[in-house]
Tab-separated table of C-alpha atoms in Angstrom:
chain	number	residue	atom	x	y	z
A	94	MET	CA	11.843	89.594	20.917
A	95	ARG	CA	11.545	89.084	24.671
A	96	ALA	CA	8.157	90.814	24.580
A	97	LEU	CA	6.960	88.472	21.829
A	98	ILE	CA	8.145	85.430	23.769
A	99	PHE	CA	6.434	86.709	26.928
A	100	CYS	CA	3.170	87.310	25.054
A	101	GLY	CA	3.348	83.837	23.569
A	102	LEU	CA	3.852	82.250	26.967
A	103	LEU	CA	1.009	84.325	28.406
A	104	LEU	CA	-1.384	83.243	25.650
A	105	ALA	CA	-0.354	79.635	26.075
A	106	SER	CA	-1.012	79.807	29.808
A	107	VAL	CA	-4.437	81.377	29.267
A	108	ALA	CA	-5.337	78.766	26.679
A	109	GLY	CA	-4.240	76.008	29.032
A	110	TRP	CA	-6.283	77.398	31.932
A	111	GLY	CA	-9.548	76.068	30.555
A	112	GLN	CA	-10.699	72.653	31.754
A	113	THR	CA	-12.666	69.973	29.964
A	114	MET	CA	-15.111	68.017	32.107
A	115	VAL	CA	-16.822	64.964	30.668
A	116	ALA	CA	-20.034	63.655	32.238
A	117	SER	CA	-21.049	60.101	31.441
A	118	VAL	CA	-24.739	61.039	31.061
A	119	GLU	CA	-26.529	64.283	30.288
A	120	PRO	CA	-28.050	64.947	33.767
A	121	LEU	CA	-24.559	64.950	35.301
A	122	ALA	CA	-23.497	67.409	32.611
A	123	LYS	CA	-26.477	69.576	33.560
A	124	LEU	CA	-25.168	69.735	37.122
A	125	LEU	CA	-21.663	70.656	35.934
A	126	ARG	CA	-23.096	73.461	33.789
A	127	SER	CA	-24.983	74.724	36.837
A	128	LEU	CA	-21.825	74.933	38.938
A	129	TYR	CA	-19.025	75.941	36.602
A	130	GLY	CA	-18.419	79.060	34.576
A	131	PRO	CA	-17.322	79.707	30.981
A	132	SER	CA	-13.696	78.726	31.648
A	133	VAL	CA	-14.852	75.086	31.887
A	134	THR	CA	-15.996	73.081	28.867
A	135	VAL	CA	-18.639	70.481	29.753
A	136	GLN	CA	-19.190	67.536	27.418
A	137	THR	CA	-21.642	64.615	27.614
A	138	LEU	CA	-20.184	61.215	26.787
A	139	LEU	CA	-23.402	59.520	25.664
A	140	ASP	CA	-24.916	60.678	22.398
A	141	ALA	CA	-28.644	61.395	22.333
A	142	ASN	CA	-29.323	58.312	20.212
A	143	GLN	CA	-27.373	55.900	22.426
A	144	ASN	CA	-29.100	53.490	24.771
A	145	PRO	CA	-27.344	53.639	28.150
A	146	HIS	CA	-28.653	50.180	29.010
A	147	HIS	CA	-26.620	48.671	26.152
A	148	LEU	CA	-23.649	50.995	25.965
A	149	ALA	CA	-21.030	50.641	23.241
A	150	LEU	CA	-18.542	53.499	22.927
A	151	SER	CA	-17.075	54.766	19.683
A	152	PRO	CA	-13.356	55.542	19.273
A	153	ARG	CA	-14.254	59.240	19.505
A	154	GLN	CA	-15.923	58.676	22.878
A	155	VAL	CA	-12.995	56.617	24.165
A	156	LEU	CA	-10.684	59.481	23.222
A	157	MET	CA	-13.012	61.939	24.965
A	158	VAL	CA	-12.647	59.992	28.217
A	159	GLN	CA	-8.871	59.789	27.882
A	160	ARG	CA	-8.357	63.493	27.199
A	161	ALA	CA	-10.742	65.004	29.757
A	162	ASP	CA	-9.328	66.853	32.754
A	163	LEU	CA	-12.140	65.367	34.844
A	164	VAL	CA	-14.648	62.584	34.208
A	165	VAL	CA	-17.800	62.545	36.339
A	166	TRP	CA	-19.628	59.232	36.164
A	167	LEU	CA	-22.030	57.075	38.154
A	168	GLY	CA	-19.601	54.344	39.177
A	169	SER	CA	-18.658	50.784	38.347
A	170	GLN	CA	-21.912	49.206	39.532
A	171	ALA	CA	-23.979	51.481	37.297
A	172	GLU	CA	-21.682	51.857	34.272
A	173	PRO	CA	-19.486	48.721	33.933
A	174	PRO	CA	-18.329	49.513	30.351
A	175	LEU	CA	-16.536	52.614	31.634
A	176	VAL	CA	-14.507	50.804	34.298
A	177	PRO	CA	-11.469	49.863	32.148
A	178	LEU	CA	-11.425	53.311	30.499
A	179	ILE	CA	-11.499	55.095	33.842
A	180	ALA	CA	-8.782	52.804	35.200
A	181	ARG	CA	-6.440	53.696	32.292
A	182	ARG	CA	-7.065	57.427	32.542
A	183	PRO	CA	-4.165	59.684	33.503
A	184	GLY	CA	-6.561	62.355	34.772
A	185	HIS	CA	-9.039	62.727	37.616
A	186	SER	CA	-12.450	61.101	37.914
A	187	LEU	CA	-15.318	61.269	40.381
A	188	ALA	CA	-17.974	58.551	40.734
A	189	LEU	CA	-21.315	59.443	42.285
A	190	LEU	CA	-21.573	55.998	43.879
A	191	SER	CA	-18.278	56.578	45.684
A	192	LEU	CA	-19.767	59.350	47.827
A	193	LEU	CA	-20.706	58.609	51.414
A	194	GLY	CA	-24.453	58.719	52.000
A	195	VAL	CA	-25.581	58.386	48.380
A	196	ILE	CA	-29.090	56.962	48.040
A	197	ARG	CA	-29.336	53.694	46.106
A	198	LEU	CA	-32.672	52.233	45.085
A	199	HIS	CA	-32.918	48.564	44.191
A	200	GLY	CA	-35.656	46.440	42.730
A	201	ASP	CA	-36.983	44.936	39.533
A	202	GLY	CA	-39.167	47.922	38.658
A	203	HIS	CA	-42.478	46.255	39.527
A	204	HIS	CA	-45.342	47.873	41.394
A	205	GLU	CA	-43.859	46.832	44.750
A	206	GLY	CA	-41.087	49.340	44.059
A	207	GLY	CA	-37.405	49.405	44.941
A	208	VAL	CA	-35.989	48.716	48.363
A	209	GLN	CA	-33.203	50.987	49.476
A	210	GLY	CA	-30.115	49.009	50.431
A	211	ALA	CA	-31.526	45.656	49.289
A	212	GLN	CA	-28.952	42.904	48.793
A	213	GLY	CA	-28.796	40.995	45.533
A	214	ALA	CA	-31.361	43.125	43.717
A	215	THR	CA	-30.639	45.127	40.586
A	216	LEU	CA	-29.501	48.703	41.126
A	217	ASN	CA	-31.759	51.419	39.773
A	218	THR	CA	-29.060	53.409	37.969
A	219	HIS	CA	-30.991	56.671	37.605
A	220	LEU	CA	-29.245	58.134	40.654
A	221	TRP	CA	-29.187	61.680	39.247
A	222	LEU	CA	-32.956	62.015	39.733
A	223	SER	CA	-32.432	62.117	43.511
A	224	PRO	CA	-32.120	65.697	44.830
A	225	HIS	CA	-30.170	64.295	47.781
A	226	ASN	CA	-27.638	62.602	45.517
A	227	MET	CA	-27.127	65.702	43.400
A	228	THR	CA	-26.579	67.785	46.526
A	229	LEU	CA	-23.847	65.368	47.595
A	230	LEU	CA	-22.262	65.486	44.149
A	231	ALA	CA	-22.345	69.291	43.948
A	232	ARG	CA	-20.570	69.585	47.303
A	233	ALA	CA	-17.993	66.939	46.400
A	234	LEU	CA	-17.185	68.622	43.096
A	235	ALA	CA	-16.761	72.012	44.742
A	236	ALA	CA	-14.522	70.601	47.464
A	237	ARG	CA	-12.265	68.619	45.146
A	238	TYR	CA	-12.313	70.666	41.938
A	239	PRO	CA	-12.917	74.327	42.822
A	240	ASP	CA	-11.196	75.858	39.756
A	241	GLY	CA	-13.780	77.406	37.453
A	242	LEU	CA	-16.689	77.396	39.896
A	243	GLN	CA	-19.140	80.239	39.409
A	244	PRO	CA	-19.335	82.738	42.301
A	245	GLY	CA	-21.350	81.445	45.244
A	246	GLN	CA	-21.308	77.823	44.146
A	247	PRO	CA	-22.155	75.216	45.284
A	248	ALA	CA	-24.084	76.980	48.072
A	249	ALA	CA	-26.437	78.718	45.619
A	250	PHE	CA	-27.252	75.465	43.822
A	251	VAL	CA	-27.819	73.506	47.040
A	252	GLN	CA	-30.058	76.221	48.490
A	253	ALA	CA	-32.060	76.538	45.272
A	254	LEU	CA	-32.471	72.758	44.994
A	255	ALA	CA	-33.797	72.512	48.566
A	256	ALA	CA	-36.297	75.316	47.927
A	257	ARG	CA	-37.299	73.822	44.592
A	258	GLN	CA	-37.932	70.432	46.178
A	259	VAL	CA	-40.483	72.018	48.510
A	260	GLN	CA	-42.144	73.714	45.526
A	261	TRP	CA	-42.198	70.495	43.485
A	262	ARG	CA	-43.821	68.564	46.315
A	263	GLN	CA	-46.459	71.265	46.765
A	264	GLN	CA	-47.104	71.320	43.016
A	265	LEU	CA	-47.741	67.567	42.884
A	266	GLU	CA	-49.495	67.213	46.249
A	267	PRO	CA	-53.074	67.411	44.876
A	268	TRP	CA	-52.416	64.260	42.799
A	269	ALA	CA	-50.050	62.441	45.151
A	270	LYS	CA	-52.291	59.373	45.462
A	271	ARG	CA	-53.358	59.123	41.845
A	272	PRO	CA	-52.268	55.961	40.038
A	273	TRP	CA	-50.076	56.174	36.954
A	274	LEU	CA	-48.468	53.892	34.417
A	275	SER	CA	-44.792	53.733	33.432
A	276	TYR	CA	-43.079	51.383	30.985
A	277	HIS	CA	-40.284	50.671	33.441
A	278	ASN	CA	-39.550	52.553	36.646
A	279	PRO	CA	-36.576	54.934	36.549
A	280	TRP	CA	-38.497	57.624	38.424
A	281	GLY	CA	-38.379	56.486	42.056
A	282	TYR	CA	-35.448	58.715	43.015
A	283	LEU	CA	-37.606	61.742	42.151
A	284	THR	CA	-41.219	60.676	42.651
A	285	GLY	CA	-40.540	59.054	46.042
A	286	PRO	CA	-39.238	62.219	47.737
A	287	LEU	CA	-42.006	64.223	46.055
A	288	GLY	CA	-44.695	61.985	47.541
A	289	LEU	CA	-46.171	60.379	44.429
A	290	ALA	CA	-47.654	56.899	44.433
A	291	GLU	CA	-45.557	54.151	42.885
A	292	PRO	CA	-46.525	53.425	39.280
A	293	LEU	CA	-47.913	50.362	37.625
A	294	VAL	CA	-44.896	49.123	35.669
A	295	VAL	CA	-45.268	47.441	32.295
A	296	SER	CA	-41.976	45.561	32.040
A	297	ARG	CA	-39.031	44.522	34.184
A	298	GLN	CA	-36.679	45.397	31.325
A	299	LEU	CA	-36.869	48.496	29.150
A	300	GLY	CA	-36.283	46.609	25.910
A	301	ALA	CA	-38.798	43.843	26.600
A	302	GLY	CA	-42.566	43.738	26.597
A	303	PRO	CA	-44.850	42.098	29.175
A	304	GLY	CA	-45.827	38.473	28.782
A	305	SER	CA	-49.431	37.670	27.951
A	306	GLN	CA	-50.396	36.849	31.545
A	307	ARG	CA	-48.804	40.030	32.871
A	308	PHE	CA	-50.471	42.088	30.137
A	309	VAL	CA	-53.893	40.757	31.150
A	310	SER	CA	-53.131	41.417	34.825
A	311	LEU	CA	-51.907	44.959	34.113
A	312	ALA	CA	-54.931	45.772	31.972
A	313	GLU	CA	-57.192	44.667	34.831
A	314	GLN	CA	-55.268	46.813	37.324
A	315	VAL	CA	-55.464	49.800	34.971
A	316	ARG	CA	-59.237	49.326	34.767
A	317	LYS	CA	-59.786	48.795	38.506
A	318	GLN	CA	-57.566	51.696	39.580
A	319	GLN	CA	-58.993	53.966	36.853
A	320	VAL	CA	-55.506	54.926	35.672
A	321	GLN	CA	-55.576	58.053	33.508
A	322	CYS	CA	-51.863	58.926	33.232
A	323	ALA	CA	-49.117	57.152	31.277
A	324	ILE	CA	-45.510	58.365	31.444
A	325	GLU	CA	-43.594	57.254	28.348
A	326	GLU	CA	-39.797	57.161	28.211
A	327	PRO	CA	-38.214	57.462	24.744
A	328	GLU	CA	-37.498	53.720	24.645
A	329	ALA	CA	-41.002	52.731	25.787
A	330	ARG	CA	-43.182	50.717	23.419
A	331	ALA	CA	-45.930	53.236	22.798
A	332	GLY	CA	-48.197	50.650	21.183
A	333	VAL	CA	-48.186	48.500	24.308
A	334	MET	CA	-48.963	51.531	26.476
A	335	THR	CA	-51.866	52.471	24.198
A	336	LYS	CA	-53.344	48.986	24.336
A	337	LEU	CA	-53.027	48.857	28.109
A	338	CYS	CA	-54.545	52.276	28.695
A	339	PRO	CA	-56.281	53.632	25.579
A	340	ASP	CA	-57.890	56.510	27.498
A	341	CYS	CA	-54.746	57.608	29.348
A	342	ARG	CA	-53.216	61.038	29.036
A	343	ARG	CA	-49.757	60.394	27.594
A	344	GLN	CA	-46.712	62.340	28.695
A	345	ARG	CA	-43.339	61.743	27.057
A	346	LEU	CA	-40.517	62.374	29.534
A	347	ASP	CA	-36.871	61.433	29.230
A	348	PRO	CA	-35.193	60.515	32.551
A	349	LEU	CA	-31.855	61.078	30.808
A	350	GLY	CA	-32.657	64.640	29.714
A	351	ARG	CA	-31.513	63.966	26.150
A	352	ASP	CA	-34.401	66.000	24.749
A	353	ARG	CA	-33.251	69.106	26.647
A	354	ALA	CA	-29.528	69.279	25.970
A	355	GLN	CA	-27.573	72.239	27.370
A	356	VAL	CA	-30.296	72.991	29.926
A	357	GLN	CA	-29.083	73.266	33.508
A	358	TYR	CA	-30.200	70.796	36.159
A	359	LEU	CA	-32.935	72.707	38.025
A	360	PRO	CA	-34.837	73.962	34.946
A	361	TRP	CA	-34.705	70.431	33.560
A	362	VAL	CA	-36.254	68.904	36.682
A	363	ASP	CA	-38.829	71.719	36.615
A	364	SER	CA	-39.894	70.398	33.205
A	365	LEU	CA	-40.152	66.825	34.525
A	366	VAL	CA	-42.336	67.912	37.440
A	367	ASP	CA	-44.507	69.974	35.089
A	368	GLY	CA	-44.881	66.861	32.929
A	369	PHE	CA	-46.012	64.737	35.861
A	370	ALA	CA	-48.466	67.443	36.950
A	371	ALA	CA	-49.935	67.694	33.448
A	372	CYS	CA	-50.292	63.919	33.184
A	373	LEU	CA	-51.717	63.300	36.649
A	374	GLY	CA	-53.841	66.426	36.899
A	375	GLY	CA	-54.946	67.020	33.320
A	376	SER	CA	-57.168	70.089	33.043
A	377	GLU	CA	-56.949	70.602	36.820
A	378	ALA	CA	-53.193	71.092	36.536
A	379	ALA	CA	-53.660	73.558	33.676
A	380	ASP	CA	-56.149	75.561	35.733
A	381	ARG	CA	-53.820	75.670	38.740
A	382	HIS	CA	-50.859	76.665	36.566
């Protein structure tokens, strides 16, 4: 009998050893998968069909936040709907925006681009696209929540990310000054460090189209700058992009990584950089590859 009781307690302790980590968006989940081993279950809060710009959580998602051992999110300025849920949580949470030294880009998404540290401007919430920010987050996670880390982490991830950033910049260098078109501009955290020109941006807001005057102005800029590359996010209005640049190479890329679920962070960014190279370089990029 004592042996049976002991075995039961042992099994219960093993079952309880596993942790559940919930990431608010898929790219943060990709980082968690890169760092933690099989004893940790990583879940993404947002479903693939949800628009993060107009977030409404289901009862299932609310329960997911409440039950998680750790919630990793962007922070109150980037994800206001999560603030009351995080505040009521009994468990731990870590906000990327709470980390010292995190890069914040601001701006309305126009061709002038964001201004780091600007006051009163809208925050560009796509913080996970910054290699610097993800390095900070990896180190913070390892320091505060070491249980379940894979051997050698986060040092292996940080070293690989630094090396990859050099490779990405070299890959895109031949087309660094080429103009490109984007529906809105989530990409600055990635394309800035990699040396790409800022894009022509169609709309200040992802869900809105350009006014008639702006459309005419954009079409003229597309013609004058001989734009040949259009990056289309899933929510972009493809018809507007086609009218603005009918001869553009079109590359569909998701800054939220929803089209590549369960992929770890570095291979996912590899695919983004490959997409930019294919769009900007066309047949030249294919020949180099």
